[in-house]
Coordinates of C-alpha atoms in Angstrom, one line a residue:
Chain A
M2 CA 22.7 9.0 23.5
K3 CA 23.6 12.3 21.9
N4 CA 23.5 12.8 18.1
Y5 CA 24.9 15.7 16.2
I6 CA 24.1 17.9 13.2
S7 CA 27.2 17.7 11.0
S8 CA 26.2 19.7 7.9
Y9 CA 23.2 21.6 6.5
C10 CA 21.8 23.4 3.5
K11 CA 19.0 26.0 3.6
I12 CA 17.4 27.4 0.5
K13 CA 14.8 30.2 0.8
N14 CA 14.0 33.3 -1.2
G15 CA 16.7 32.5 -3.8
T16 CA 19.4 32.4 -1.1
V17 CA 21.4 29.2 -0.5
I18 CA 23.2 28.8 2.8
V19 CA 25.5 25.8 3.4
N20 CA 27.0 25.5 6.9
N21 CA 26.5 29.2 7.8
N22 CA 28.0 30.4 4.4
E23 CA 25.9 32.0 1.7
V24 CA 27.0 30.1 -1.4
F25 CA 24.6 31.3 -4.0
R26 CA 22.0 33.9 -4.5
S27 CA 19.3 34.0 -7.3
E28 CA 17.3 37.0 -8.3
A29 CA 14.6 34.8 -9.7
N30 CA 11.2 34.6 -7.8
D31 CA 10.0 31.2 -9.0
L32 CA 11.3 27.9 -7.8
K33 CA 11.6 26.5 -11.4
S34 CA 14.2 29.2 -12.3
V35 CA 15.9 29.1 -8.9
V36 CA 16.6 25.4 -9.0
K37 CA 17.8 25.6 -12.6
E38 CA 20.3 28.4 -11.7
I39 CA 21.6 26.5 -8.7
Y40 CA 22.0 23.3 -10.8
R41 CA 24.0 25.3 -13.4
S42 CA 26.2 26.7 -10.7
I43 CA 27.1 23.4 -9.1
K44 CA 27.1 21.3 -12.3
P45 CA 26.3 17.8 -10.9
G46 CA 26.0 16.4 -14.4
Y47 CA 23.0 14.3 -13.6
A48 CA 20.5 14.1 -16.5
K49 CA 17.7 12.5 -14.4
F50 CA 17.4 15.9 -12.7
F51 CA 15.5 17.3 -15.6
K52 CA 12.8 14.7 -15.4
M53 CA 12.0 15.5 -11.8
D54 CA 9.1 17.8 -10.6
D55 CA 10.1 21.1 -9.1
I56 CA 9.8 20.0 -5.4
S57 CA 12.0 17.0 -6.0
K58 CA 14.5 19.2 -7.8
L59 CA 14.6 21.4 -4.7
G60 CA 15.2 18.5 -2.3
F61 CA 17.7 17.0 -4.7
I62 CA 19.7 20.2 -5.0
A63 CA 19.7 20.9 -1.2
A64 CA 20.9 17.3 -0.6
E65 CA 23.6 17.7 -3.2
L66 CA 24.9 20.9 -1.6
M67 CA 24.6 19.7 2.0
L68 CA 26.5 16.4 1.2
K69 CA 29.3 18.0 -0.8
D70 CA 32.1 17.9 1.7
T71 CA 30.8 15.3 4.1
N72 CA 32.6 12.2 2.6
L73 CA 29.6 10.3 3.8
K74 CA 29.8 7.3 1.5
N75 CA 33.3 6.5 2.7
R76 CA 32.3 6.4 6.3
Y77 CA 29.1 4.3 6.2
N78 CA 27.5 1.4 4.4
D79 CA 24.7 2.2 2.1
S80 CA 22.1 0.7 4.4
E81 CA 23.3 2.7 7.4
I82 CA 22.2 6.0 5.8
G83 CA 18.6 7.0 6.1
I84 CA 16.4 9.8 4.8
V85 CA 13.6 11.4 6.9
L86 CA 11.9 14.4 5.3
S87 CA 8.7 16.4 6.0
N88 CA 6.6 19.2 4.7
S89 CA 3.2 20.9 4.9
S90 CA 1.8 20.6 1.4
S91 CA 2.9 17.2 0.2
T92 CA 3.1 17.4 -3.6
I93 CA 0.2 19.9 -4.0
V94 CA 1.7 21.8 -7.0
T95 CA 2.2 18.5 -9.0
D96 CA -1.1 17.2 -7.7
S97 CA -2.8 20.3 -9.2
E98 CA -0.9 19.8 -12.5
F99 CA -2.1 16.2 -12.7
Q100 CA -5.7 17.2 -11.8
D101 CA -5.7 19.6 -14.8
T102 CA -5.1 16.6 -17.1
I103 CA -8.1 14.7 -15.8
Q104 CA -10.6 17.4 -14.8
D105 CA -12.4 17.4 -18.2
N106 CA -13.4 14.0 -19.8
N107 CA -13.2 15.7 -23.2
N108 CA -9.6 16.8 -22.6
Y109 CA -8.3 13.8 -20.6
F110 CA -4.6 13.1 -20.9
P111 CA -3.2 11.7 -17.6
S112 CA 0.6 11.1 -17.8
P113 CA 2.5 8.6 -15.7
A114 CA 5.5 10.9 -15.8
I115 CA 3.5 13.4 -13.8
F116 CA 1.5 11.0 -11.7
V117 CA 4.6 9.3 -10.2
Y118 CA 5.6 12.6 -8.7
T119 CA 2.3 13.0 -6.8
L120 CA 3.8 11.1 -3.9
P121 CA 6.1 13.1 -1.5
N122 CA 8.5 10.2 -0.9
I123 CA 9.5 10.2 -4.5
M124 CA 11.9 12.9 -3.6
I125 CA 13.5 10.5 -1.1
G126 CA 13.7 7.9 -3.9
E127 CA 15.5 10.4 -6.2
I128 CA 18.1 11.3 -3.5
S129 CA 18.5 7.6 -2.6
I130 CA 19.2 6.7 -6.3
R131 CA 21.6 9.5 -6.7
H132 CA 23.7 8.6 -3.7
K133 CA 22.8 5.0 -3.2
F134 CA 21.4 5.5 0.3
Q135 CA 19.5 2.3 1.3
G136 CA 18.6 2.9 5.0
E137 CA 15.4 4.0 6.7
N138 CA 12.9 6.2 4.8
A139 CA 10.0 8.3 6.0
F140 CA 8.0 11.3 4.8
F141 CA 5.9 13.2 7.4
L142 CA 3.4 15.9 7.0
N143 CA 3.1 18.8 9.5
E144 CA 1.4 22.2 9.2
K145 CA 4.7 23.8 10.2
F146 CA 8.2 22.3 10.5
D147 CA 8.1 20.2 13.7
S148 CA 11.7 20.1 15.0
I149 CA 10.6 18.2 18.2
F150 CA 8.9 15.3 16.4
I151 CA 11.4 14.9 13.7
S152 CA 14.4 15.1 16.1
N153 CA 12.8 12.5 18.4
Y154 CA 12.1 10.2 15.5
V155 CA 15.5 10.4 13.9
N156 CA 17.3 10.1 17.2
S157 CA 15.3 6.9 17.9
L158 CA 16.3 5.4 14.5
I159 CA 19.9 6.1 15.2
N160 CA 19.9 5.1 18.9
N161 CA 18.3 1.8 18.3
G162 CA 20.8 0.9 15.7
K163 CA 18.7 0.9 12.5
I164 CA 20.9 3.6 10.9
K165 CA 24.0 5.5 11.7
A166 CA 23.4 8.7 9.7
C167 CA 20.3 10.4 8.6
L168 CA 19.6 13.1 5.9
T169 CA 16.8 15.0 7.6
G170 CA 14.7 18.1 7.0
W171 CA 11.8 20.0 5.5
V172 CA 11.2 20.6 1.8
E173 CA 8.1 22.6 1.1
Y174 CA 6.5 24.0 -2.1
S175 CA 3.1 25.4 -2.6
E176 CA 1.5 28.4 -4.3
N177 CA 2.7 30.3 -1.1
G178 CA 6.3 29.7 -1.9
Y179 CA 9.2 27.3 -1.3
E180 CA 11.7 26.5 1.4
A181 CA 14.2 23.7 2.0
L182 CA 16.3 22.8 5.0
I183 CA 18.3 19.5 4.7
Y184 CA 20.8 18.5 7.4
L185 CA 22.8 15.5 8.3
V186 CA 22.5 13.8 11.7
E187 CA 25.3 11.6 12.9
Q188 CA 26.7 10.2 16.1
D189 CA 29.7 12.5 16.1
G190 CA 30.0 16.2 15.6
N191 CA 30.0 19.6 17.3
T192 CA 26.5 20.8 17.1
E193 CA 24.1 18.7 19.2
H194 CA 21.0 17.5 17.4
T195 CA 18.5 19.2 19.6
E196 CA 15.3 21.1 18.9
E197 CA 16.9 24.3 19.7
N198 CA 19.9 23.8 17.3
I199 CA 17.6 22.6 14.6
N200 CA 15.5 25.8 14.9
I201 CA 18.6 28.0 14.7
I202 CA 19.6 26.6 11.3
Y203 CA 15.9 26.5 10.2
N204 CA 15.6 30.2 10.9
K205 CA 18.9 31.1 9.0
Chain B
M27 CA 10.0 -6.5 29.7
S28 CA 7.3 -4.2 28.4
Y29 CA 5.5 -4.9 25.2
V30 CA 3.5 -3.0 22.6
Y31 CA 0.2 -4.9 22.3
L32 CA -2.2 -5.0 19.4
E33 CA -5.3 -4.3 21.5
S34 CA -8.2 -3.6 19.2
D35 CA -9.0 -2.9 15.6
N36 CA -11.5 -2.1 12.8
I37 CA -11.5 -2.6 9.1
I38 CA -14.0 -0.8 6.7
S39 CA -13.7 -2.2 3.2
S40 CA -15.6 -3.8 0.4
L41 CA -15.9 -6.8 2.7
G42 CA -17.7 -5.1 5.5
F43 CA -17.7 -2.5 8.3
T44 CA -16.0 -4.4 11.1
T45 CA -13.0 -6.6 11.5
N46 CA -15.2 -9.6 12.1
E47 CA -17.2 -9.0 8.9
N48 CA -14.0 -8.7 7.0
I49 CA -12.4 -11.8 8.6
D50 CA -15.6 -13.8 8.0
K51 CA -15.3 -13.1 4.3
L52 CA -11.6 -13.9 4.2
S53 CA -12.3 -17.2 6.0
K54 CA -14.9 -18.1 3.3
A55 CA -12.5 -17.0 0.5
E56 CA -14.9 -14.4 -0.7
G57 CA -13.4 -11.3 -2.2
G58 CA -14.7 -7.8 -2.6
I59 CA -13.6 -7.0 -6.2
T60 CA -16.4 -6.2 -8.6
L61 CA -16.6 -4.7 -12.1
L62 CA -17.6 -1.1 -11.9
D63 CA -19.0 1.1 -14.7
D64 CA -18.7 4.7 -13.4
K65 CA -17.7 7.3 -15.9
E66 CA -16.9 9.7 -13.1
L67 CA -14.0 7.4 -12.1
F68 CA -12.9 5.9 -15.4
T69 CA -13.9 5.9 -19.0
E70 CA -14.2 2.1 -19.2
R71 CA -15.6 -0.6 -16.9
F72 CA -12.9 -1.8 -14.6
P73 CA -12.4 -4.2 -11.6
V74 CA -12.2 -2.4 -8.2
S75 CA -12.9 -3.1 -4.5
M76 CA -15.3 -0.4 -3.2
I77 CA -16.9 0.2 0.2
N78 CA -20.6 -0.3 -0.1
R79 CA -22.0 3.2 -0.5
N80 CA -25.6 2.4 0.7
T81 CA -24.4 0.8 3.9
L82 CA -21.9 3.6 4.3
L83 CA -24.5 6.3 4.0
K84 CA -26.7 4.6 6.6
R85 CA -23.9 4.3 9.1
I86 CA -23.0 8.0 8.5
E87 CA -26.6 9.0 9.1
N88 CA -26.8 6.8 12.3
T89 CA -23.7 8.5 13.6
N90 CA -25.0 12.0 12.9
L91 CA -21.8 12.9 10.9
S92 CA -22.5 16.2 9.2
D93 CA -21.3 17.2 5.7
E94 CA -18.7 19.4 7.3
Y95 CA -16.7 16.1 7.1
T96 CA -15.4 14.8 3.7
L97 CA -16.3 11.3 2.6
L98 CA -12.9 10.0 3.7
E99 CA -13.1 11.7 7.1
K100 CA -16.5 10.1 7.7
I101 CA -15.1 6.7 6.9
I102 CA -12.2 7.3 9.3
I103 CA -14.4 8.5 12.1
L104 CA -16.6 5.4 11.8
S105 CA -13.6 3.1 11.8
V106 CA -11.9 4.7 14.8
K107 CA -15.2 4.7 16.8
D108 CA -15.6 1.0 16.2
A109 CA -12.0 0.2 17.2
L110 CA -12.3 2.2 20.4
K111 CA -15.3 0.0 21.5
N112 CA -12.9 -2.8 22.5
S113 CA -10.1 -0.7 23.8
A114 CA -9.2 0.8 27.2
A115 CA -7.3 3.6 25.5
D116 CA -8.6 7.1 26.2
I117 CA -8.3 8.8 22.8
S118 CA -8.8 12.2 24.4
S119 CA -5.7 11.6 26.6
E120 CA -2.4 13.4 26.0
K121 CA -0.8 10.0 26.4
T122 CA -2.6 8.7 23.3
A123 CA -1.0 9.4 19.9
I124 CA -2.8 9.5 16.6
V125 CA -0.8 8.2 13.6
L126 CA -2.4 8.5 10.1
S127 CA -1.2 6.7 7.0
T128 CA -2.5 7.9 3.7
T129 CA -1.2 8.3 0.2
K130 CA -3.6 10.9 -1.2
G131 CA -6.0 11.7 1.7
N132 CA -8.8 14.1 0.5
I133 CA -7.4 14.4 -3.0
D134 CA -10.9 14.2 -4.4
L135 CA -11.3 17.8 -3.1
L136 CA -9.1 19.0 -6.0
D137 CA -11.9 18.2 -8.4
K138 CA -13.7 21.4 -9.4
S139 CA -17.1 19.8 -8.7
I140 CA -16.4 19.6 -5.0
S141 CA -13.5 21.9 -4.2
D142 CA -15.5 24.9 -3.1
K143 CA -17.5 22.9 -0.5
Y144 CA -14.6 22.6 2.0
P145 CA -11.8 24.9 3.3
K146 CA -9.0 25.0 0.8
D147 CA -6.4 23.5 3.2
R148 CA -8.5 20.3 3.8
V149 CA -6.8 18.7 0.8
L150 CA -3.6 18.8 2.8
L151 CA -2.9 15.7 4.8
W152 CA -2.1 17.3 8.2
S153 CA -5.4 19.2 8.0
L154 CA -7.3 15.9 7.4
A155 CA -5.5 14.4 10.4
E156 CA -6.2 17.4 12.6
T157 CA -9.9 17.2 11.7
I158 CA -10.0 13.7 12.9
A159 CA -8.0 14.5 16.1
K160 CA -10.4 17.4 16.8
Y161 CA -13.4 15.2 16.4
F162 CA -12.1 12.8 19.0
N163 CA -10.8 15.6 21.3
N164 CA -7.3 14.3 21.1
P165 CA -5.0 17.1 22.3
N166 CA -1.8 16.0 20.4
K167 CA -0.5 16.9 17.0
P168 CA -1.3 13.9 14.9
V169 CA 1.6 12.2 13.1
V170 CA 1.0 11.8 9.4
V171 CA 3.1 9.5 7.2
S172 CA 2.8 9.5 3.5
N173 CA 5.3 7.1 2.0
A174 CA 3.5 5.5 -0.9
C175 CA 2.3 2.0 -0.5
I176 CA 4.4 1.2 2.6
S177 CA 2.7 3.9 4.6
G178 CA 0.4 1.5 6.5
V179 CA 3.2 -0.7 7.7
M180 CA 5.3 2.3 8.6
A181 CA 2.5 3.9 10.6
I182 CA 2.5 0.8 12.9
N183 CA 6.3 0.9 13.2
I184 CA 6.1 4.6 14.1
G185 CA 3.3 4.1 16.6
A186 CA 5.2 1.3 18.3
D187 CA 8.3 3.6 18.4
L188 CA 6.3 6.3 20.0
I189 CA 5.3 3.9 22.8
N190 CA 8.7 2.2 23.1
T191 CA 10.4 5.6 23.6
E192 CA 7.8 6.3 26.3
Q193 CA 6.4 9.4 24.6
Y194 CA 2.9 7.8 24.6
N195 CA 1.1 4.9 26.3
N196 CA -1.3 4.3 23.4
A197 CA -1.3 4.9 19.7
V198 CA -4.4 4.9 17.4
I199 CA -3.0 3.9 14.0
I200 CA -5.2 4.8 11.1
G201 CA -4.7 3.9 7.4
A202 CA -7.1 5.2 4.8
D203 CA -7.4 5.9 1.1
I204 CA -10.5 6.1 -1.1
V205 CA -10.9 5.3 -4.8
S206 CA -10.8 8.6 -6.6
K207 CA -10.6 9.7 -10.2
F208 CA -7.2 11.0 -9.4
V209 CA -5.8 7.7 -8.3
V210 CA -7.7 5.6 -10.9
S211 CA -6.5 7.7 -13.8
G212 CA -3.0 7.8 -12.5
F213 CA -2.6 4.0 -12.1
Q214 CA -4.4 3.4 -15.4
S215 CA -2.0 5.8 -17.2
F216 CA 0.8 3.6 -15.7
K217 CA -0.8 0.6 -17.3
S218 CA -0.4 -1.2 -14.1
V219 CA -4.1 -2.0 -13.6
S220 CA -5.4 -5.5 -14.5
Q221 CA -8.6 -5.8 -16.6
E222 CA -9.6 -8.7 -14.4
P223 CA -9.4 -9.1 -10.6
C224 CA -5.7 -9.3 -9.7
K225 CA -3.9 -12.6 -9.5
P226 CA -1.0 -12.3 -6.9
F227 CA 2.0 -14.5 -7.6
D228 CA 0.1 -16.2 -10.5
S229 CA 1.8 -17.0 -13.9
E230 CA -1.0 -14.9 -15.6
R231 CA -0.8 -11.9 -13.4
V232 CA -0.8 -8.7 -15.4
G233 CA -1.4 -6.0 -12.8
L234 CA -3.1 -4.7 -9.7
T235 CA -6.7 -4.0 -8.8
L236 CA -7.3 -0.8 -6.9
G237 CA -9.4 -0.7 -3.7
E238 CA -10.4 1.6 -0.9
A239 CA -10.4 0.9 2.8
C240 CA -9.8 2.3 6.2
G241 CA -8.2 0.4 9.0
T242 CA -7.7 1.4 12.7
L243 CA -5.4 -0.4 15.0
I244 CA -4.9 0.5 18.6
L245 CA -1.5 -0.2 20.1
T246 CA -1.0 0.0 23.9
N247 CA 1.5 -0.8 26.6
K248 CA -1.3 -1.8 29.0
P249 CA -4.1 -3.9 27.4
S250 CA -7.4 -4.1 29.3
D251 CA -7.8 -7.8 28.4
N252 CA -5.4 -10.3 29.8
N253 CA -6.0 -12.5 26.7
C254 CA -4.3 -9.9 24.5
N255 CA -1.2 -11.8 23.4
I256 CA -0.2 -10.4 20.0
V257 CA 2.7 -8.0 20.3
Y258 CA 4.8 -5.8 18.0
A259 CA 8.3 -7.3 17.8
G260 CA 10.2 -5.2 15.3
G261 CA 10.1 -3.2 12.0
A262 CA 12.2 -1.4 9.5
T263 CA 12.2 0.4 6.2
A264 CA 14.8 0.5 3.4
N265 CA 15.2 1.9 -0.1
D266 CA 16.2 0.0 -3.2
A267 CA 18.1 3.1 -4.5
N268 CA 17.3 1.8 -8.0
H269 CA 14.2 3.2 -9.7
I270 CA 11.4 5.5 -8.7
S271 CA 8.5 3.5 -10.2
G272 CA 9.8 -0.1 -10.3
P273 CA 11.2 -2.4 -7.7
S274 CA 14.7 -3.7 -7.5
R275 CA 15.3 -6.8 -9.6
T276 CA 17.3 -8.2 -6.7
G277 CA 14.8 -7.4 -3.9
E278 CA 17.6 -5.4 -2.2
G279 CA 15.5 -2.9 -0.2
S280 CA 13.1 -5.5 0.9
F281 CA 15.9 -7.9 1.9
I282 CA 17.5 -5.1 4.0
A283 CA 14.2 -4.1 5.6
I284 CA 13.3 -7.8 6.6
N285 CA 16.8 -8.4 8.0
K286 CA 16.7 -5.2 10.1
A287 CA 13.2 -6.1 11.4
I288 CA 14.2 -9.6 12.3
K289 CA 17.3 -8.3 14.1
E290 CA 15.2 -5.9 16.1
S291 CA 12.6 -8.5 17.0
G292 CA 15.2 -10.9 18.6
I293 CA 13.4 -13.7 16.8
N294 CA 15.4 -16.1 14.6
A295 CA 14.5 -16.0 10.9
G296 CA 13.8 -19.7 11.1
E297 CA 11.1 -19.1 13.7
I298 CA 8.9 -17.0 11.3
D299 CA 5.9 -19.3 10.4
Y300 CA 3.8 -17.0 8.2
I301 CA 4.5 -14.2 5.8
S302 CA 1.9 -11.6 4.6
A303 CA 3.4 -10.3 1.4
H304 CA 2.6 -7.1 -0.4
G305 CA 1.6 -9.2 -3.5
T306 CA 0.1 -6.4 -5.7
A307 CA 0.0 -8.8 -8.7
T308 CA 2.1 -6.6 -10.9
P309 CA 4.7 -8.7 -12.7
Y310 CA 7.7 -6.9 -11.1
N311 CA 6.5 -6.6 -7.5
D312 CA 5.6 -10.2 -7.0
E313 CA 8.8 -11.4 -8.6
M314 CA 10.9 -9.1 -6.5
E315 CA 9.2 -10.3 -3.3
S316 CA 9.8 -13.9 -4.2
I317 CA 13.5 -13.1 -4.6
A318 CA 13.6 -11.2 -1.2
I319 CA 11.8 -14.1 0.5
S320 CA 14.3 -16.5 -1.0
R321 CA 17.3 -14.4 0.0
V322 CA 16.2 -14.4 3.7
E323 CA 15.8 -18.2 3.4
M324 CA 12.1 -18.3 4.0
E325 CA 11.0 -20.1 0.8
S326 CA 9.3 -22.8 2.7
V327 CA 7.3 -20.4 5.0
P328 CA 3.6 -20.2 4.1
V329 CA 3.0 -16.8 2.3
N330 CA -0.1 -15.1 1.0
S331 CA -1.3 -11.8 -0.5
L332 CA -4.7 -10.5 0.4
K333 CA -4.9 -8.1 -2.6
G334 CA -7.3 -10.6 -4.3
Y335 CA -9.8 -9.9 -1.5
W336 CA -9.4 -6.1 -0.9
G337 CA -7.5 -5.0 -4.0
H338 CA -4.6 -2.6 -3.4
T339 CA -5.9 -0.1 -0.8
L340 CA -2.8 2.0 -0.9
G341 CA -2.3 3.8 2.4
A342 CA -4.7 1.4 4.1
A343 CA -3.1 -1.8 2.7
G344 CA -0.3 -2.4 5.1
L345 CA -2.6 -1.6 8.1
I346 CA -5.6 -3.8 7.2
E347 CA -3.3 -6.6 6.1
T348 CA -1.4 -6.5 9.5
I349 CA -4.8 -6.6 11.3
A350 CA -5.6 -9.7 9.3
M351 CA -2.2 -11.1 10.2
A352 CA -2.8 -10.6 13.9
H353 CA -6.1 -12.5 13.4
T354 CA -4.3 -15.3 11.6
M355 CA -2.0 -15.5 14.7
R356 CA -4.8 -15.4 17.3
N357 CA -6.9 -18.1 15.5
N358 CA -4.2 -20.0 13.7
I359 CA -5.9 -19.7 10.4
L360 CA -4.1 -19.1 7.1
F361 CA -6.0 -17.5 4.3
K362 CA -5.6 -18.7 0.7
T363 CA -4.2 -16.3 -1.9
L364 CA -7.3 -15.5 -3.8
G365 CA -6.6 -15.2 -7.6
Y366 CA -3.6 -17.5 -7.4
S367 CA -3.7 -20.8 -9.3
T368 CA -0.4 -21.4 -11.2
H369 CA 2.9 -20.5 -9.7
G370 CA 4.3 -17.5 -11.5
V371 CA 7.4 -16.3 -9.8
S372 CA 10.9 -17.6 -10.2
K373 CA 11.5 -18.6 -6.6
N374 CA 9.8 -21.6 -5.1
I375 CA 8.0 -19.7 -2.4
N376 CA 5.2 -21.5 -0.5
V377 CA 2.1 -19.6 -1.6
I378 CA -1.0 -20.6 0.4
T379 CA -3.6 -22.2 -1.8
E380 CA -6.1 -23.5 0.7
T381 CA -7.6 -21.7 3.7
G382 CA -6.9 -23.8 6.8
N383 CA -5.6 -24.1 10.3
S384 CA -1.9 -23.9 11.2
E385 CA -0.1 -22.7 14.3
V386 CA 1.4 -19.3 13.8
K387 CA 3.6 -17.8 16.5
N388 CA 5.7 -15.3 14.6
A389 CA 4.7 -13.5 11.5
L390 CA 6.3 -11.1 9.0
K391 CA 4.5 -8.4 7.0
M392 CA 6.1 -7.0 3.9
A393 CA 5.3 -3.9 1.8
S394 CA 6.9 -2.1 -1.1
G395 CA 6.1 1.0 -3.0
F396 CA 6.9 3.8 -5.5
G397 CA 10.0 5.7 -4.7
G398 CA 11.9 2.3 -4.2
C399 CA 10.7 2.1 -0.6
N400 CA 10.2 -1.2 1.3
A401 CA 9.0 -2.0 4.8
A402 CA 8.8 -5.0 7.1
L403 CA 7.3 -5.6 10.4
I404 CA 7.2 -8.6 12.7
L405 CA 4.5 -9.6 15.2
K406 CA 4.9 -12.2 17.9
K407 CA 2.4 -14.3 19.9
L408 CA 3.1 -14.4 23.7
D409 CA 2.5 -17.7 25.5
K410 CA -0.6 -17.4 27.6

C-alpha cells in the first residue's frame, strides 16, 4: 500500500518553510529567541507553550505550522492520528540543565518542572494535548535522521490499520544547533511517502 | 500462518542474574526492594530495588569486560550474552535486529565525577546502542526507543513488527535503566516516591519505588526448540492527550491501546485470562488502570503488578514484566501482587493475592507513562 506526504514544515537556521514556501525568517541565532519570534508571528494563543522546554517548543511550533491548512481533525477520529518523532540528542540540553541542579549536594534544587521535560516523548504529549491526537506514539533515537527506518515504521502502522494519519519527523536540539522537520503521512496525496521524497523535504 | 515466537530471555535485577533466579524469587513471593542509605544517590534513606553490586562486579570480571564500557553497558552485555545461550538466533547476522528500550541510558555520565572518562557522545542513547551492537558484531543500525515508561512494551511491539514486515528474522529486544542520582532526584522532586516499599492497587499506596534492571528477550520467526509455544499476538500504543505528567482520569489512552491490541491479536477480549498491569503504586496510575480494565470488561480477569518485587525499572519494566508474563503462561503460575493487602481502587478488579497455579492461554500486558502515553501487548499460547 502506498502512503503520501500531504504537508510539511522545516525549521532550520531561523528559516521556516511550509510546503515549499518560506513563511518566516528570524535573524536570531539561538533557539529560544527563534521559537519565541515564530510564536509571536503565528499567535496560537496557547499559554501552556511558555511552560515547555525549548525542544518541545520547537516541535510544537513546527506541528502548529504544518497542520494549519490540513483540516485534519475533521477528517479523522482522534485515535486515528499518531505521532512518530525522532532525534539524535534526546533531551540533552534540558538534561544538562537538570544536572546543574543536582551536581552539588550543597546547592541541590531539583525541579519537577524541569525533570518532566527530560523525556523526549514529552514533546509528543504536548502536541497530543494541543490537538487531541490519541493514536500511536513513538520516539526513536538515531545518530542522523533515518528516513528509511522511520518511513518503514510509519507505513507499517498505517498499513496494518492502527492509524490513518501520522505526524512524523525529526526534532533535534543540542549545543551544536537545532533542526526540525515535521510532516504528515496519509493514505491519499500527491507526494508518495518514500525515503527519496522524505530526503528532498529534509534537505530543503 | 507464521508467528513471532518468544524464544529466549534474561533478566538482571535485584532478584538475580538470570530469568530462572528472578522467577524463583517471584514464585516464593520474595521481593528485591531494600532501604538504601547512599548520599551519592539521595540525601535520605529510601527504598529502592538495586542489582547486587558485588555479584555484578564478579560477573563483569569473569566476562573480561573492560572499563571502556559504562556500568549500564556492562549489565546489558551480560544480559544479552545469557539470553543468547538458549537461542538459535545469530546476533551477528544482518537478519537480526537489535532494539533497545531505555529512558535515560548512560545519564550518569553527565555527572562531573565521571563525565571525562568516556567519549562525550556516549550519554546519547544511539551511541549506547551502537556500543552494544559493535560488541556483538551486529551489522545493523540498532533501533532505540525512548518513550518514558512504556518503552519496554513498545520495544517488543516494534521488534515483532520488524519480523512481521519481513525486514528481519530475529530481534534481540533489550530494556535497561540504572538507578542514578539524576533519576532518583527527579522522581523525589515529583514527590511520587513512597517512603516504604510500594503497594500497588492498595488503599494505602502513596507512590512508586524506583528500581534498576536489564531484560533481554529474543524474538524469532524460527525457534530452535519445538516446545516454544508463546507467541506475540498484537500490540498498540495510544495517548491520553490530557496531561504530560498525570494519567487520564478516564483511562482513555489505555482503553484505546488495549482495544487496538486486542483487535490486532484476533483474540476475543473474553479470552484474556491474565493481565500484567503497570501498577506503579502511585494513586493516579493504579486508579486509572482499574478504570481502563473495567472499561474493556476485564474486571474479573486475574491481574497483578510486579512493581512490589522489582520496583519501577523504567525502560526495563515493560520488558522484564513481559518476560515474567511469558513464564506465567508457560508454567500456568500466577504471582501475587506483593505489597497489596486492602483493595484501593474504585473498580472491582481481580487483584491476585496468592501465588498459585491457573491455566493461562492469552495474556495482556499494560503500561503507561509520562507524556500521557499508554501501551498494550498480547501474548498467546499455541496448542502443542
